[in-house]
Every structure is written in structure tokens, then in C-alpha cells.
Amino acid sequence: MISTVSQTASAATSKQLTTRPTYARINWANLRSNYQIAKAQAPGAAYAVIKANGYGHGIVACARALGEADGFAVACVDEAMALRQAGIKRPVVVLQGAYCSKEWQLASDNDLQLVVQHPQQLQQRAELVLPNPVAVWLKINSGMNRVGVRADEAQALIDLIDADEQLQLRLVMTHFADADQGSDAALADAIQVMQSQSWPVPLSVSNSAATLTGLASVLETSDSVSRPGILLYGSSPLLNQSAAELGLKTVMTLTSQVIHIHTIKAGEKVGYGGDWTAEKDGRIAVVAIGYGDGYPRQAPNGTPVMINGHRCALAGRVSMDMITVDISAHDDIQIGDAVELWGEQIDVDDIAARCNTIAYELFCQLTPRVKRIAAEG
Ligand SMILES: *Cc1c(COP(=O)(O)O)cnc(C)c1O
């Protein structure tokens, strides 16, 4: 019997039956090792980004595994409260800040740091008297044009924050649209935006990509806070370097089992729509994982699947609960054999590229049906 690691309330608990052989094995030592890489690259502190249920790995479990992290970053107050309710006491910043005045109250009661990205958030803050001051990070739009205020409009907000005794400006931050080496020119423009003002507090600018390239380090000091996310989970944020080349270690290995094997004759088709046709007589293995688990339905024929140490290829469309794999070249494969979908033997970034997406999405779309279990003692 394998016990599951603790999850958020809606996901698996240790009481859940764990007889289905479909797991995400999480190597917590490797998560810590990747955090150390981020920490070593950052001139200042590094807040581990564990939003979206820890990029699918389990938000509370990640926070516990990274118990020594300088702090954590989450998207919303709900996620921050899940950490506090689990007894996590490290600093937590909420990247989207408060959605309403009630969330200012929660932040004040629970020592959460809030990003301010729009003046309306300060109006909501003014609707109530807070028991304790709240530390805020002011977000600058450096060219992504998603959230944040323009650099030349920031001073008005800084004045408002300074005038409010219950707020404490801690950092000025931005999030780059092009830190992955897709466009060095766009990144240079964003850096210039951040250099266009003199800021009263240190800056927080680096995501995983900027942390690894160091291209934005001109903006950082020993009081800066970096915000590494995807690199912690062992996926490369850079277009031209793999996770292994960056020294990142695999954290999640998604595994299942062969549950059925049958023969196939040349010319026969497999799966919905008959998308794959056998070129010669052979064997098909059926594996207990599908898009109902978050294995991407876009995975095309030929996507690698590791069975028993053999690299095999997906044959036919991904179903909700099953995939079909061509095992014609491997007579030793049997029902019950372990299958790796991505992880230690198959680079998740390779699977993502074949599916026209990024590992971020593959991790995040794993469903609660996939049990997360610890891969180490
Ligand atoms: C998600 C997020 C990060 C982390 O990005 P990675 O590319 O995963 O390192 C950092 N900063 C902000 C504001 C984010 O929303």
C-alpha cells in the first residue's frame, strides 16, 4: 500500500484508496536541489513560486518540502490561505494581490504580502481598518501589457502607499514577457523601462528564465527577491537549453501500467477515429492513463512512452482513461509492466514540445485522479 502525500482539500488524501497504478512520483530532494540552483543564481532572496497547486505537484507538499525557502509566491489569497491553514509560517507573497477588501483583511490577519497592480486595489484597501500593516509589492508593466502600472505612473501609487500607515512598500516588481531568450531586444526594452525611474525600494524581477540567464541581474541587489517557478520542477524555461544541460533534476515522474495487450494485423486501425494504422503485424499495449488524468489529448502518434526500459511510441488517439502503444518490437513487454509517460527517462519538455505546449501546462492539467506520491523516503 502506498500512502499519498498530503494535498489540498480537494485532491487526494492519505485515506484515499491507492490501488490504481497511475501515479505522479515526486522527488522532493530534487525539488530542493533545483531550489538551491535558483538560490545560488540570485543576488538576493528567492521566493519559490508554488501557485496553481505547486504547478500540479501539490502546494502544501511543495511548501513543506521547501521548508527552508526564503519565502513562497502564490497567485491568489485562497492559495496563500491554504498554506497558512496547513501551518506554513514562511513569508508568502500573493502575485495578483487582493481581489476585494476582504482579502486585505485576510492578508493583514495572516501576514501575507500583497502585490498592488492597479490603483483600485488601494481603494478597496481603504474601505477598512486593518489590524496589522500589510507589506506590498508594486507591480510595474514593463512591456507584457497584462497587469501592472506604467513606470511613469508609479510615483502616484508610491505616494498613496507611503501616505497609508497600514501599508509598507517592500519591493517594486515586474514580470518579463521575454526572458526565455525568445527576444533579447524585448527583454532589453523591459530592463530599460525598469531603469527609467529611481525606485525607493529594491526590485523583484527574475522568473526562472531570468534567474538562469542572469540577463536582468543589472536590476538586482542583495535586497532583491527572485521568483523562480518552473525551474524548481525540473523543466527548462529556456528555448535553447534542456533541463539536464542546466543542471536541473527531474522532480515528477508520471507512471502507469500496461493493463491489456493484444495483437494487431497489418492494415488494422487503433483508437478513436482510426488515427493509426499498423504497417505490419504486431502488438499493442493499453496503458491506464488518459486525458482524464491530464495526459495531453494532443499527444500525436509517435510520442515516446517508456515501457520496461524500452522507448515505445503512442499508436492511436489518447482516450479519457487509456492510451495505446505500439510494442511490436518488444516481445518481453507484459501486462503489469511499469510505464513512464514523462520524468526520469522521458524529458517532460520533449513531450510538451510534441504537444505544442509547455511543461507548465502538462504539470498543471494533471487531474486529482493522479495520485502524487513521494519518490523518496
Ligand atoms: C508564475 C510567475 C513566476 C514564475 O515564473 P516561471 O517562469 O515559472 O519561473 C514569477 N513571477 C510571476 C509574477 C509569476 O506570475
GROMACS .gro file of C-alpha atoms in nm, residues 122-290:
model
  169
  122LEU     CA    1  -0.571   5.057  -0.291
  123GLN     CA    2  -0.927   5.194  -0.291
  124GLN     CA    3  -1.054   4.856  -0.171
  125ARG     CA    4  -0.787   4.858   0.096
  126ALA     CA    5  -0.911   5.198   0.218
  127GLU     CA    6  -1.258   5.052   0.284
  128LEU     CA    7  -1.144   4.904   0.613
  129VAL     CA    8  -0.912   4.948   0.907
  130LEU     CA    9  -0.651   4.676   0.915
  131PRO     CA   10  -0.534   4.522   1.242
  132ASN     CA   11  -0.172   4.489   1.121
  133PRO     CA   12   0.018   4.668   0.846
  134VAL     CA   13   0.045   4.485   0.513
  135ALA     CA   14   0.366   4.469   0.311
  136VAL     CA   15   0.303   4.541  -0.057
  137TRP     CA   16   0.494   4.494  -0.379
  138LEU     CA   17   0.412   4.746  -0.653
  139LYS     CA   18   0.386   4.588  -0.996
  140ILE     CA   19   0.520   4.770  -1.299
  141ASN     CA   20   0.413   4.689  -1.655
  142SER     CA   21   0.746   4.657  -1.835
  143GLY     CA   22   0.600   4.560  -2.172
  144MET     CA   23   0.389   4.248  -2.122
  145ASN     CA   24   0.082   4.476  -2.112
  146ARG     CA   25  -0.109   4.238  -1.892
  147VAL     CA   26  -0.110   4.378  -1.537
  148GLY     CA   27   0.083   4.647  -1.354
  149VAL     CA   28   0.113   5.022  -1.383
  150ARG     CA   29   0.339   5.205  -1.623
  151ALA     CA   30   0.674   5.308  -1.480
  152ASP     CA   31   0.599   5.677  -1.528
  153GLU     CA   32   0.268   5.640  -1.343
  154ALA     CA   33   0.419   5.454  -1.049
  155GLN     CA   34   0.512   5.753  -0.836
  156ALA     CA   35   0.148   5.844  -0.777
  157LEU     CA   36   0.086   5.497  -0.634
  158ILE     CA   37   0.405   5.504  -0.431
  159ASP     CA   38   0.284   5.832  -0.277
  160LEU     CA   39  -0.053   5.674  -0.194
  161ILE     CA   40   0.116   5.374  -0.034
  162ASP     CA   41   0.358   5.596   0.160
  163ALA     CA   42   0.069   5.806   0.289
  164ASP     CA   43  -0.111   5.497   0.420
  165GLU     CA   44   0.017   5.396   0.763
  166GLN     CA   45  -0.121   5.048   0.723
  167LEU     CA   46   0.081   4.977   0.411
  168GLN     CA   47   0.450   4.923   0.378
  169LEU     CA   48   0.611   4.933   0.033
  170ARG     CA   49   0.857   4.643   0.028
  171LEU     CA   50   0.953   4.591  -0.333
  172VAL     CA   51   0.886   4.719  -0.680
  173MET     CA   52   0.840   4.429  -0.918
  174THR     CA   53   0.786   4.340  -1.281
  175HIS     CA   54   0.732   4.022  -1.480
  176PHE     CA   55   0.909   3.986  -1.814
  177ALA     CA   56   0.729   3.884  -2.131
  178ASP     CA   57   1.052   3.772  -2.299
  179ALA     CA   58   1.302   3.631  -2.053
  180ASP     CA   59   1.330   3.291  -2.227
  181GLN     CA   60   1.577   3.418  -2.493
  182GLY     CA   61   1.295   3.438  -2.745
  183SER     CA   62   1.368   3.808  -2.788
  184ASP     CA   63   1.670   3.968  -2.624
  185ALA     CA   64   1.563   4.305  -2.768
  186ALA     CA   65   1.226   4.294  -2.592
  187LEU     CA   66   1.397   4.197  -2.266
  188ALA     CA   67   1.642   4.485  -2.308
  189ASP     CA   68   1.345   4.721  -2.355
  190ALA     CA   69   1.184   4.589  -2.037
  191ILE     CA   70   1.507   4.637  -1.843
  192GLN     CA   71   1.524   4.991  -1.973
  193VAL     CA   72   1.169   5.057  -1.852
  194MET     CA   73   1.274   4.947  -1.504
  195GLN     CA   74   1.583   5.170  -1.521
  196SER     CA   75   1.382   5.473  -1.627
  197GLN     CA   76   1.293   5.563  -1.267
  198SER     CA   77   1.481   5.566  -0.940
  199TRP     CA   78   1.293   5.338  -0.706
  200PRO     CA   79   1.267   5.388  -0.329
  201VAL     CA   80   1.286   5.013  -0.259
  202PRO     CA   81   1.468   4.711  -0.412
  203LEU     CA   82   1.338   4.532  -0.722
  204SER     CA   83   1.194   4.187  -0.778
  205VAL     CA   84   1.226   4.098  -1.145
  206SER     CA   85   1.355   3.747  -1.212
  207ASN     CA   86   1.140   3.449  -1.301
  208SER     CA   87   1.308   3.114  -1.379
  209ALA     CA   88   1.437   3.219  -1.720
  210ALA     CA   89   1.589   3.546  -1.597
  211THR     CA   90   1.733   3.367  -1.294
  212LEU     CA   91   1.914   3.117  -1.515
  213THR     CA   92   2.040   3.362  -1.779
  214GLY     CA   93   2.127   3.640  -1.538
  215LEU     CA   94   2.025   3.883  -1.813
  216ALA     CA   95   1.832   4.106  -1.572
  217SER     CA   96   2.085   4.100  -1.289
  218VAL     CA   97   2.173   4.464  -1.359
  219LEU     CA   98   1.844   4.544  -1.183
  220GLU     CA   99   1.909   4.331  -0.878
  221THR     CA  100   2.080   4.384  -0.543
  222SER     CA  101   2.128   4.172  -0.232
  223ASP     CA  102   1.786   4.300  -0.117
  224SER     CA  103   1.610   4.180  -0.431
  225VAL     CA  104   1.372   3.886  -0.435
  226SER     CA  105   1.369   3.647  -0.732
  227ARG     CA  106   1.064   3.438  -0.817
  228PRO     CA  107   1.169   3.103  -0.964
  229GLY     CA  108   0.883   2.875  -1.067
  230ILE     CA  109   0.917   2.619  -1.345
  231LEU     CA  110   1.287   2.554  -1.288
  232LEU     CA  111   1.205   2.420  -0.941
  233TYR     CA  112   1.004   2.144  -1.106
  234GLY     CA  113   1.289   2.040  -1.336
  235SER     CA  114   1.169   2.187  -1.664
  236SER     CA  115   1.381   2.423  -1.870
  237PRO     CA  116   1.237   2.772  -1.922
  238LEU     CA  117   1.495   2.845  -2.194
  239LEU     CA  118   1.435   2.775  -2.562
  240ASN     CA  119   1.790   2.665  -2.634
  241GLN     CA  120   1.894   2.467  -2.327
  242SER     CA  121   1.749   2.148  -2.179
  243ALA     CA  122   1.682   2.093  -1.811
  244ALA     CA  123   1.972   1.846  -1.793
  245GLU     CA  124   2.209   2.099  -1.953
  246LEU     CA  125   2.104   2.349  -1.687
  247GLY     CA  126   2.175   2.101  -1.408
  248LEU     CA  127   1.807   2.078  -1.316
  249LYS     CA  128   1.686   1.749  -1.176
  250THR     CA  129   1.362   1.569  -1.256
  251VAL     CA  130   1.100   1.617  -0.988
  252MET     CA  131   0.788   1.448  -1.128
  253THR     CA  132   0.782   1.107  -1.293
  254LEU     CA  133   0.438   1.023  -1.430
  255THR     CA  134   0.387   0.648  -1.433
  256SER     CA  135   0.119   0.394  -1.506
  257GLN     CA  136   0.090   0.029  -1.605
  258VAL     CA  137   0.017  -0.192  -1.902
  259ILE     CA  138  -0.336  -0.326  -1.843
  260HIS     CA  139  -0.404  -0.507  -2.170
  261ILE     CA  140  -0.207  -0.644  -2.465
  262HIS     CA  141  -0.340  -0.764  -2.797
  263THR     CA  142  -0.216  -0.848  -3.142
  264ILE     CA  143  -0.279  -0.630  -3.443
  265LYS     CA  144  -0.272  -0.722  -3.810
  266ALA     CA  145  -0.119  -0.515  -4.087
  267GLY     CA  146  -0.376  -0.263  -4.210
  268GLU     CA  147  -0.585  -0.258  -3.892
  269LYS     CA  148  -0.650   0.072  -3.717
  270VAL     CA  149  -0.629   0.164  -3.348
  271GLY     CA  150  -0.834   0.401  -3.132
  272TYR     CA  151  -1.098   0.670  -3.190
  273GLY     CA  152  -1.115   0.781  -3.548
  274GLY     CA  153  -0.875   0.504  -3.653
  275ASP     CA  154  -0.593   0.755  -3.648
  276TRP     CA  155  -0.314   0.496  -3.655
  277THR     CA  156  -0.278   0.205  -3.894
  278ALA     CA  157  -0.050  -0.094  -3.836
  279GLU     CA  158   0.205  -0.124  -4.115
  280LYS     CA  159   0.273  -0.486  -4.025
  281ASP     CA  160   0.151  -0.750  -3.783
  282GLY     CA  161   0.242  -0.660  -3.427
  283ARG     CA  162   0.128  -0.597  -3.070
  284ILE     CA  163  -0.049  -0.312  -2.897
  285ALA     CA  164  -0.025  -0.238  -2.523
  286VAL     CA  165  -0.301  -0.045  -2.347
  287VAL     CA  166  -0.190   0.177  -2.058
  288ALA     CA  167  -0.413   0.303  -1.775
  289ILE     CA  168  -0.378   0.676  -1.830
  290GLY     CA  169  -0.561   0.925  -2.049
   0.00000   0.00000   0.00000
